[in-house]
Amino acid sequence: MMISERLRILLSELDISQRQFAKKINLDPGYFSRIVQGKVNPPDRILLLIENVFHVNKSWLENGEGEIFSTQGISLAKKQVLEMIDTLNDEQVNAVSSFLKYLTENSKG
């Protein structure tokens, strides 16, 4: 499996668009799109940004080994929440997601 395929998996896991993903790492969306299509190999600098910004496991991103997300840099509280989310069904996840959107939208300002 190529890095472009792992990036598609990552986008789906994070549930964000290519454009949103590219913006979070200050990358041109068109350039990122070419990486996802497998037309361009991403330089190490970009892989490092992806690993740091999205807490992605370096060995998974580069060669598909291990878990997608690294637990380094994630607080215990966040890790526990993520583990709880893994046990929920889709309907429950949607409810949690709606609540999180509500929280983030109402914290601005």
Tab-separated table of N, CA, C and O in Angstrom:
chain	number	residue	atom	x	y	z
A	1	MET	N	0.847	-1.189	0.000
A	1	MET	CA	0.000	0.000	0.000
A	1	MET	C	0.885	1.244	0.000
A	1	MET	O	1.867	1.323	0.713
A	2	MET	N	0.522	2.193	-0.826
A	2	MET	CA	1.320	3.408	-0.965
A	2	MET	C	0.910	4.460	0.040
A	2	MET	O	-0.161	4.397	0.619
A	3	ILE	N	1.786	5.439	0.211
A	3	ILE	CA	1.513	6.511	1.160
A	3	ILE	C	0.225	7.261	0.806
A	3	ILE	O	-0.528	7.671	1.684
A	4	SER	N	-0.055	7.385	-0.497
A	4	SER	CA	-1.271	8.078	-0.920
A	4	SER	C	-2.516	7.353	-0.401
A	4	SER	O	-3.484	7.986	0.026
A	5	GLU	N	-2.472	6.023	-0.399
A	5	GLU	CA	-3.607	5.236	0.111
A	5	GLU	C	-3.751	5.424	1.615
A	5	GLU	O	-4.865	5.533	2.125
A	6	ARG	N	-2.612	5.477	2.321
A	6	ARG	CA	-2.677	5.686	3.774
A	6	ARG	C	-3.212	7.080	4.086
A	6	ARG	O	-3.939	7.264	5.059
A	7	LEU	N	-2.891	8.051	3.238
A	7	LEU	CA	-3.424	9.406	3.447
A	7	LEU	C	-4.944	9.417	3.254
A	7	LEU	O	-5.659	10.099	3.986
A	8	ARG	N	-5.428	8.643	2.289
A	8	ARG	CA	-6.891	8.565	2.098
A	8	ARG	C	-7.556	7.941	3.319
A	8	ARG	O	-8.617	8.381	3.754
A	9	ILE	N	-6.929	6.906	3.881
A	9	ILE	CA	-7.445	6.274	5.095
A	9	ILE	C	-7.461	7.302	6.236
A	9	ILE	O	-8.434	7.422	6.969
A	10	LEU	N	-6.375	8.061	6.331
A	10	LEU	CA	-6.259	9.072	7.379
A	10	LEU	C	-7.354	10.130	7.254
A	10	LEU	O	-7.994	10.491	8.246
A	11	LEU	N	-7.599	10.607	6.044
A	11	LEU	CA	-8.659	11.600	5.814
A	11	LEU	C	-10.001	11.046	6.272
A	11	LEU	O	-10.787	11.758	6.905
A	12	SER	N	-10.252	9.778	5.968
A	12	SER	CA	-11.531	9.194	6.344
A	12	SER	C	-11.610	8.999	7.866
A	12	SER	O	-12.642	9.248	8.470
A	13	GLU	N	-10.492	8.614	8.493
A	13	GLU	CA	-10.455	8.468	9.954
A	13	GLU	C	-10.707	9.811	10.644
A	13	GLU	O	-11.399	9.883	11.653
A	14	LEU	N	-10.110	10.874	10.102
A	14	LEU	CA	-10.248	12.206	10.690
A	14	LEU	C	-11.566	12.862	10.291
A	14	LEU	O	-11.977	13.846	10.880
A	15	ASP	N	-12.190	12.304	9.262
A	15	ASP	CA	-13.453	12.817	8.721
A	15	ASP	C	-13.339	14.288	8.315
A	15	ASP	O	-14.156	15.123	8.707
A	16	ILE	N	-12.266	14.611	7.573
A	16	ILE	CA	-12.131	15.966	7.036
A	16	ILE	C	-11.791	15.891	5.551
A	16	ILE	O	-11.317	14.867	5.070
A	17	SER	N	-12.038	16.999	4.862
A	17	SER	CA	-11.765	17.041	3.424
A	17	SER	C	-10.267	17.240	3.179
A	17	SER	O	-9.528	17.666	4.072
A	18	GLN	N	-9.862	16.961	1.945
A	18	GLN	CA	-8.460	17.196	1.560
A	18	GLN	C	-8.099	18.658	1.777
A	18	GLN	O	-7.014	18.977	2.243
A	19	ARG	N	-9.039	19.548	1.421
A	19	ARG	CA	-8.794	20.983	1.553
A	19	ARG	C	-8.569	21.386	3.018
A	19	ARG	O	-7.626	22.096	3.340
A	20	GLN	N	-9.443	20.881	3.914
A	20	GLN	CA	-9.305	21.193	5.347
A	20	GLN	C	-7.977	20.655	5.876
A	20	GLN	O	-7.290	21.327	6.638
A	21	PHE	N	-7.643	19.435	5.460
A	21	PHE	CA	-6.411	18.788	5.896
A	21	PHE	C	-5.204	19.618	5.459
A	21	PHE	O	-4.323	19.927	6.256
A	22	ALA	N	-5.197	19.990	4.171
A	22	ALA	CA	-4.085	20.773	3.610
A	22	ALA	C	-3.937	22.103	4.348
A	22	ALA	O	-2.823	22.525	4.674
A	23	LYS	N	-5.066	22.767	4.628
A	23	LYS	CA	-5.015	24.063	5.317
A	23	LYS	C	-4.408	23.939	6.708
A	23	LYS	O	-3.658	24.807	7.136
A	24	LYS	N	-4.733	22.845	7.411
A	24	LYS	CA	-4.213	22.654	8.767
A	24	LYS	C	-2.695	22.510	8.780
A	24	LYS	O	-2.057	22.825	9.779
A	25	ILE	N	-2.119	22.033	7.686
A	25	ILE	CA	-0.660	21.915	7.643
A	25	ILE	C	-0.053	22.968	6.693
A	25	ILE	O	1.090	22.836	6.260
A	26	ASN	N	-0.830	24.012	6.401
A	26	ASN	CA	-0.373	25.111	5.538
A	26	ASN	C	0.191	24.645	4.212
A	26	ASN	O	1.272	25.050	3.802
A	27	LEU	N	-0.571	23.782	3.558
A	27	LEU	CA	-0.140	23.220	2.288
A	27	LEU	C	-1.153	23.610	1.219
A	27	LEU	O	-2.338	23.690	1.504
A	28	ASP	N	-0.671	23.839	0.024
A	28	ASP	CA	-1.567	24.143	-1.082
A	28	ASP	C	-2.489	22.942	-1.323
A	28	ASP	O	-1.997	21.822	-1.521
A	29	PRO	N	-3.829	23.150	-1.295
A	29	PRO	CA	-4.759	22.026	-1.482
A	29	PRO	C	-4.559	21.276	-2.800
A	29	PRO	O	-4.712	20.058	-2.845
A	30	GLY	N	-4.206	21.979	-3.855
A	30	GLY	CA	-3.957	21.336	-5.145
A	30	GLY	C	-2.760	20.403	-5.085
A	30	GLY	O	-2.790	19.294	-5.627
A	31	TYR	N	-1.721	20.854	-4.404
A	31	TYR	CA	-0.506	20.048	-4.243
A	31	TYR	C	-0.826	18.815	-3.389
A	31	TYR	O	-0.440	17.694	-3.728
A	32	PHE	N	-1.583	19.037	-2.314
A	32	PHE	CA	-1.949	17.909	-1.446
A	32	PHE	C	-2.798	16.896	-2.215
A	32	PHE	O	-2.642	15.695	-2.055
A	33	SER	N	-3.671	17.392	-3.059
A	33	SER	CA	-4.519	16.529	-3.873
A	33	SER	C	-3.658	15.619	-4.757
A	33	SER	O	-3.944	14.424	-4.901
A	34	ARG	N	-2.580	16.171	-5.322
A	34	ARG	CA	-1.682	15.361	-6.164
A	34	ARG	C	-0.966	14.290	-5.332
A	34	ARG	O	-0.719	13.186	-5.817
A	35	ILE	N	-0.659	14.626	-4.067
A	35	ILE	CA	-0.032	13.642	-3.170
A	35	ILE	C	-1.019	12.497	-2.916
A	35	ILE	O	-0.674	11.325	-3.012
A	36	VAL	N	-2.276	12.851	-2.612
A	36	VAL	CA	-3.304	11.843	-2.315
A	36	VAL	C	-3.577	10.964	-3.539
A	36	VAL	O	-3.852	9.778	-3.413
A	37	GLN	N	-3.481	11.548	-4.730
A	37	GLN	CA	-3.682	10.772	-5.962
A	37	GLN	C	-2.475	9.892	-6.292
A	37	GLN	O	-2.528	9.084	-7.209
A	38	GLY	N	-1.379	10.089	-5.567
A	38	GLY	CA	-0.185	9.285	-5.800
A	38	GLY	C	0.678	9.817	-6.927
A	38	GLY	O	1.582	9.153	-7.408
A	39	LYS	N	0.403	11.059	-7.377
A	39	LYS	CA	1.181	11.645	-8.476
A	39	LYS	C	2.480	12.273	-7.974
A	39	LYS	O	3.410	12.450	-8.741
A	40	VAL	N	2.489	12.642	-6.694
A	40	VAL	CA	3.658	13.290	-6.094
A	40	VAL	C	3.993	12.564	-4.803
A	40	VAL	O	3.095	12.252	-4.022
A	41	ASN	N	5.286	12.290	-4.579
A	41	ASN	CA	5.701	11.727	-3.303
A	41	ASN	C	5.933	12.866	-2.317
A	41	ASN	O	6.684	13.795	-2.627
A	42	PRO	N	5.286	12.829	-1.158
A	42	PRO	CA	5.455	13.933	-0.216
A	42	PRO	C	6.860	13.948	0.390
A	42	PRO	O	7.380	12.898	0.755
A	43	PRO	N	7.479	15.137	0.460
A	43	PRO	CA	8.792	15.230	1.111
A	43	PRO	C	8.668	14.976	2.618
A	43	PRO	O	7.585	15.105	3.196
A	44	ASP	N	9.789	14.628	3.241
A	44	ASP	CA	9.817	14.335	4.678
A	44	ASP	C	9.224	15.469	5.514
A	44	ASP	O	8.564	15.226	6.514
A	45	ARG	N	9.468	16.698	5.091
A	45	ARG	CA	8.977	17.872	5.815
A	45	ARG	C	7.456	17.798	5.975
A	45	ARG	O	6.905	18.092	7.030
A	46	ILE	N	6.771	17.385	4.921
A	46	ILE	CA	5.308	17.292	4.944
A	46	ILE	C	4.863	16.117	5.818
A	46	ILE	O	3.914	16.235	6.586
A	47	LEU	N	5.577	15.002	5.725
A	47	LEU	CA	5.244	13.849	6.560
A	47	LEU	C	5.375	14.226	8.038
A	47	LEU	O	4.530	13.873	8.859
A	48	LEU	N	6.421	14.977	8.361
A	48	LEU	CA	6.651	15.404	9.732
A	48	LEU	C	5.507	16.293	10.221
A	48	LEU	O	5.024	16.139	11.340
A	49	LEU	N	5.063	17.210	9.356
A	49	LEU	CA	3.928	18.074	9.706
A	49	LEU	C	2.677	17.245	9.975
A	49	LEU	O	1.967	17.472	10.954
A	50	ILE	N	2.406	16.280	9.101
A	50	ILE	CA	1.225	15.420	9.257
A	50	ILE	C	1.311	14.668	10.586
A	50	ILE	O	0.339	14.615	11.344
A	51	GLU	N	2.497	14.128	10.883
A	51	GLU	CA	2.683	13.374	12.127
A	51	GLU	C	2.443	14.259	13.342
A	51	GLU	O	1.764	13.853	14.291
A	52	ASN	N	2.976	15.484	13.301
A	52	ASN	CA	2.861	16.371	14.461
A	52	ASN	C	1.484	16.987	14.617
A	52	ASN	O	0.939	17.016	15.718
A	53	VAL	N	0.912	17.480	13.533
A	53	VAL	CA	-0.372	18.171	13.605
A	53	VAL	C	-1.512	17.202	13.923
A	53	VAL	O	-2.398	17.510	14.713
A	54	PHE	N	-1.472	16.007	13.315
A	54	PHE	CA	-2.584	15.071	13.479
A	54	PHE	C	-2.254	13.896	14.413
A	54	PHE	O	-3.042	12.959	14.518
A	55	HIS	N	-1.091	13.957	15.075
A	55	HIS	CA	-0.654	12.889	15.989
A	55	HIS	C	-0.675	11.521	15.313
A	55	HIS	O	-1.216	10.552	15.844
A	56	VAL	N	-0.119	11.492	14.104
A	56	VAL	CA	-0.084	10.245	13.336
A	56	VAL	C	1.207	9.493	13.650
A	56	VAL	O	2.272	10.085	13.794
A	57	ASN	N	1.087	8.184	13.759
A	57	ASN	CA	2.222	7.320	14.014
A	57	ASN	C	3.141	7.314	12.773
A	57	ASN	O	2.708	6.946	11.693
A	58	LYS	N	4.381	7.732	12.962
A	58	LYS	CA	5.366	7.847	11.876
A	58	LYS	C	5.514	6.532	11.098
A	58	LYS	O	5.485	6.533	9.873
A	59	SER	N	5.640	5.407	11.816
A	59	SER	CA	5.865	4.147	11.098
A	59	SER	C	4.616	3.696	10.334
A	59	SER	O	4.729	3.064	9.287
A	60	TRP	N	3.417	4.064	10.823
A	60	TRP	CA	2.211	3.736	10.048
A	60	TRP	C	2.174	4.568	8.772
A	60	TRP	O	1.931	4.052	7.687
A	61	LEU	N	2.424	5.868	8.912
A	61	LEU	CA	2.354	6.763	7.760
A	61	LEU	C	3.372	6.365	6.688
A	61	LEU	O	3.062	6.329	5.508
A	62	GLU	N	4.574	6.034	7.119
A	62	GLU	CA	5.640	5.759	6.158
A	62	GLU	C	5.629	4.333	5.603
A	62	GLU	O	5.965	4.120	4.458
A	63	ASN	N	5.242	3.333	6.424
A	63	ASN	CA	5.236	1.975	5.880
A	63	ASN	C	4.100	1.083	6.367
A	63	ASN	O	4.165	-0.128	6.223
A	64	GLY	N	3.056	1.699	6.940
A	64	GLY	CA	1.860	0.938	7.277
A	64	GLY	C	1.962	0.061	8.510
A	64	GLY	O	1.128	-0.811	8.727
A	65	GLU	N	2.992	0.284	9.347
A	65	GLU	CA	3.165	-0.554	10.535
A	65	GLU	C	2.559	0.101	11.767
A	65	GLU	O	2.711	1.299	11.982
A	66	GLY	N	1.870	-0.716	12.580
A	66	GLY	CA	1.339	-0.232	13.850
A	66	GLY	C	0.005	0.487	13.719
A	66	GLY	O	-0.688	0.375	12.710
A	67	GLU	N	-0.332	1.240	14.756
A	67	GLU	CA	-1.588	1.981	14.814
A	67	GLU	C	-1.490	3.242	13.956
A	67	GLU	O	-0.400	3.758	13.736
A	68	ILE	N	-2.651	3.749	13.511
A	68	ILE	CA	-2.652	4.982	12.721
A	68	ILE	C	-2.176	6.159	13.556
A	68	ILE	O	-1.324	6.939	13.151
A	69	PHE	N	-2.751	6.285	14.752
A	69	PHE	CA	-2.425	7.454	15.578
A	69	PHE	C	-1.424	7.096	16.654
A	69	PHE	O	-1.508	6.035	17.255
A	70	SER	N	-0.476	7.995	16.863
A	70	SER	CA	0.497	7.770	17.924
A	70	SER	C	-0.125	8.321	19.196
A	70	SER	O	-0.893	9.281	19.161
A	71	THR	N	0.196	7.707	20.296
A	71	THR	CA	-0.371	8.192	21.550
A	71	THR	C	0.552	9.225	22.182
A	71	THR	O	0.219	9.832	23.179
A	72	GLN	N	1.711	9.423	21.583
A	72	GLN	CA	2.624	10.452	22.087
A	72	GLN	C	1.976	11.810	21.899
A	72	GLN	O	1.400	12.093	20.862
A	73	GLY	N	2.090	12.646	22.893
A	73	GLY	CA	1.577	13.998	22.763
A	73	GLY	C	0.077	14.110	23.006
A	73	GLY	O	-0.467	15.186	22.961
A	74	ILE	N	-0.577	12.983	23.280
A	74	ILE	CA	-2.002	13.052	23.593
A	74	ILE	C	-2.146	12.831	25.097
A	74	ILE	O	-1.590	11.889	25.644
A	75	SER	N	-2.879	13.707	25.745
A	75	SER	CA	-3.056	13.582	27.187
A	75	SER	C	-3.833	12.302	27.496
A	75	SER	O	-4.556	11.776	26.648
A	76	LEU	N	-3.689	11.837	28.720
A	76	LEU	CA	-4.388	10.630	29.145
A	76	LEU	C	-5.897	10.811	29.000
A	76	LEU	O	-6.594	9.910	28.542
A	77	ALA	N	-6.396	11.978	29.357
A	77	ALA	CA	-7.837	12.248	29.263
A	77	ALA	C	-8.319	12.096	27.825
A	77	ALA	O	-9.335	11.449	27.562
A	78	LYS	N	-7.577	12.678	26.870
A	78	LYS	CA	-7.962	12.582	25.459
A	78	LYS	C	-7.895	11.138	24.982
A	78	LYS	O	-8.761	10.673	24.245
A	79	LYS	N	-6.857	10.425	25.416
A	79	LYS	CA	-6.683	9.033	25.022
A	79	LYS	C	-7.875	8.207	25.514
A	79	LYS	O	-8.414	7.381	24.778
A	80	GLN	N	-8.311	8.452	26.748
A	80	GLN	CA	-9.441	7.708	27.307
A	80	GLN	C	-10.721	8.009	26.533
A	80	GLN	O	-11.509	7.105	26.264
A	81	VAL	N	-10.909	9.270	26.156
A	81	VAL	CA	-12.089	9.644	25.366
A	81	VAL	C	-12.062	8.923	24.022
A	81	VAL	O	-13.069	8.369	23.584
A	82	LEU	N	-10.897	8.916	23.364
A	82	LEU	CA	-10.777	8.241	22.066
A	82	LEU	C	-11.077	6.750	22.195
A	82	LEU	O	-11.735	6.159	21.343
A	83	GLU	N	-10.596	6.137	23.276
A	83	GLU	CA	-10.852	4.712	23.485
A	83	GLU	C	-12.340	4.453	23.719
A	83	GLU	O	-12.885	3.469	23.237
A	84	MET	N	-13.007	5.358	24.445
A	84	MET	CA	-14.447	5.206	24.689
A	84	MET	C	-15.220	5.331	23.377
A	84	MET	O	-16.161	4.580	23.125
A	85	ILE	N	-14.803	6.283	22.542
A	85	ILE	CA	-15.479	6.489	21.255
A	85	ILE	C	-15.412	5.223	20.409
A	85	ILE	O	-16.362	4.872	19.730
A	86	ASP	N	-14.284	4.511	20.497
A	86	ASP	CA	-14.120	3.260	19.745
A	86	ASP	C	-15.170	2.213	20.095
A	86	ASP	O	-15.452	1.327	19.304
A	87	THR	N	-15.749	2.289	21.300
A	87	THR	CA	-16.718	1.281	21.737
A	87	THR	C	-18.152	1.645	21.361
A	87	THR	O	-19.063	0.850	21.550
A	88	LEU	N	-18.363	2.859	20.827
A	88	LEU	CA	-19.715	3.321	20.509
A	88	LEU	C	-20.193	2.854	19.145
A	88	LEU	O	-19.386	2.605	18.250
A	89	ASN	N	-21.510	2.792	18.981
A	89	ASN	CA	-22.055	2.512	17.656
A	89	ASN	C	-22.151	3.836	16.879
A	89	ASN	O	-21.932	4.906	17.449
A	90	ASP	N	-22.485	3.759	15.587
A	90	ASP	CA	-22.508	4.951	14.729
A	90	ASP	C	-23.440	6.040	15.254
A	90	ASP	O	-23.107	7.222	15.219
A	91	GLU	N	-24.587	5.637	15.735
A	91	GLU	CA	-25.567	6.608	16.230
A	91	GLU	C	-24.992	7.374	17.433
A	91	GLU	O	-25.119	8.592	17.516
A	92	GLN	N	-24.332	6.640	18.324
A	92	GLN	CA	-23.725	7.274	19.500
A	92	GLN	C	-22.570	8.189	19.092
A	92	GLN	O	-22.415	9.281	19.638
A	93	VAL	N	-21.775	7.744	18.123
A	93	VAL	CA	-20.656	8.561	17.634
A	93	VAL	C	-21.188	9.862	17.030
A	93	VAL	O	-20.634	10.934	17.267
A	94	ASN	N	-22.286	9.773	16.270
A	94	ASN	CA	-22.890	10.980	15.695
A	94	ASN	C	-23.350	11.934	16.781
A	94	ASN	O	-23.204	13.154	16.653
A	95	ALA	N	-23.901	11.404	17.862
A	95	ALA	CA	-24.350	12.240	18.976
A	95	ALA	C	-23.158	12.946	19.626
A	95	ALA	O	-23.204	14.154	19.893
A	96	VAL	N	-22.071	12.194	19.842
A	96	VAL	CA	-20.860	12.770	20.429
A	96	VAL	C	-20.298	13.843	19.494
A	96	VAL	O	-19.924	14.930	19.923
A	97	SER	N	-20.282	13.541	18.207
A	97	SER	CA	-19.771	14.467	17.209
A	97	SER	C	-20.567	15.779	17.217
A	97	SER	O	-19.992	16.870	17.195
A	98	SER	N	-21.883	15.664	17.266
A	98	SER	CA	-22.728	16.862	17.310
A	98	SER	C	-22.428	17.692	18.549
A	98	SER	O	-22.351	18.922	18.488
A	99	PHE	N	-22.263	17.008	19.669
A	99	PHE	CA	-21.967	17.700	20.922
A	99	PHE	C	-20.613	18.425	20.835
A	99	PHE	O	-20.487	19.577	21.245
A	100	LEU	N	-19.609	17.753	20.253
A	100	LEU	CA	-18.286	18.366	20.119
A	100	LEU	C	-18.335	19.590	19.200
A	100	LEU	O	-17.697	20.599	19.468
A	101	LYS	N	-19.114	19.497	18.103
A	101	LYS	CA	-19.277	20.641	17.206
A	101	LYS	C	-19.901	21.805	17.953
A	101	LYS	O	-19.484	22.950	17.814
A	102	TYR	N	-20.929	21.496	18.767
A	102	TYR	CA	-21.597	22.507	19.579
A	102	TYR	C	-20.585	23.177	20.518
A	102	TYR	O	-20.517	24.391	20.617
A	103	LEU	N	-19.771	22.361	21.195
A	103	LEU	CA	-18.768	22.887	22.133
A	103	LEU	C	-17.755	23.791	21.425
A	103	LEU	O	-17.440	24.876	21.908
A	104	THR	N	-17.243	23.332	20.286
A	104	THR	CA	-16.204	24.104	19.598
A	104	THR	C	-16.776	25.385	18.992
A	104	THR	O	-16.123	26.425	19.013
A	105	GLU	N	-17.991	25.319	18.468
A	105	GLU	CA	-18.601	26.526	17.889
A	105	GLU	C	-18.907	27.557	18.954
A	105	GLU	O	-18.830	28.756	18.720
A	106	ASN	N	-19.255	27.098	20.160
A	106	ASN	CA	-19.611	28.036	21.203
A	106	ASN	C	-18.435	28.474	22.066
A	106	ASN	O	-18.591	29.284	22.962
A	107	SER	N	-17.250	27.943	21.768
A	107	SER	CA	-16.074	28.388	22.526
A	107	SER	C	-15.360	29.536	21.808
A	107	SER	O	-14.462	30.144	22.340
A	108	LYS	N	-15.759	29.797	20.578
A	108	LYS	CA	-15.153	30.884	19.793
A	108	LYS	C	-15.820	32.206	20.139
A	108	LYS	O	-16.865	32.537	19.642
A	109	GLY	N	-15.185	32.946	21.017
A	109	GLY	CA	-15.773	34.246	21.307
A	109	GLY	C	-16.017	34.307	22.786
A	109	GLY	O	-16.243	35.198	23.450
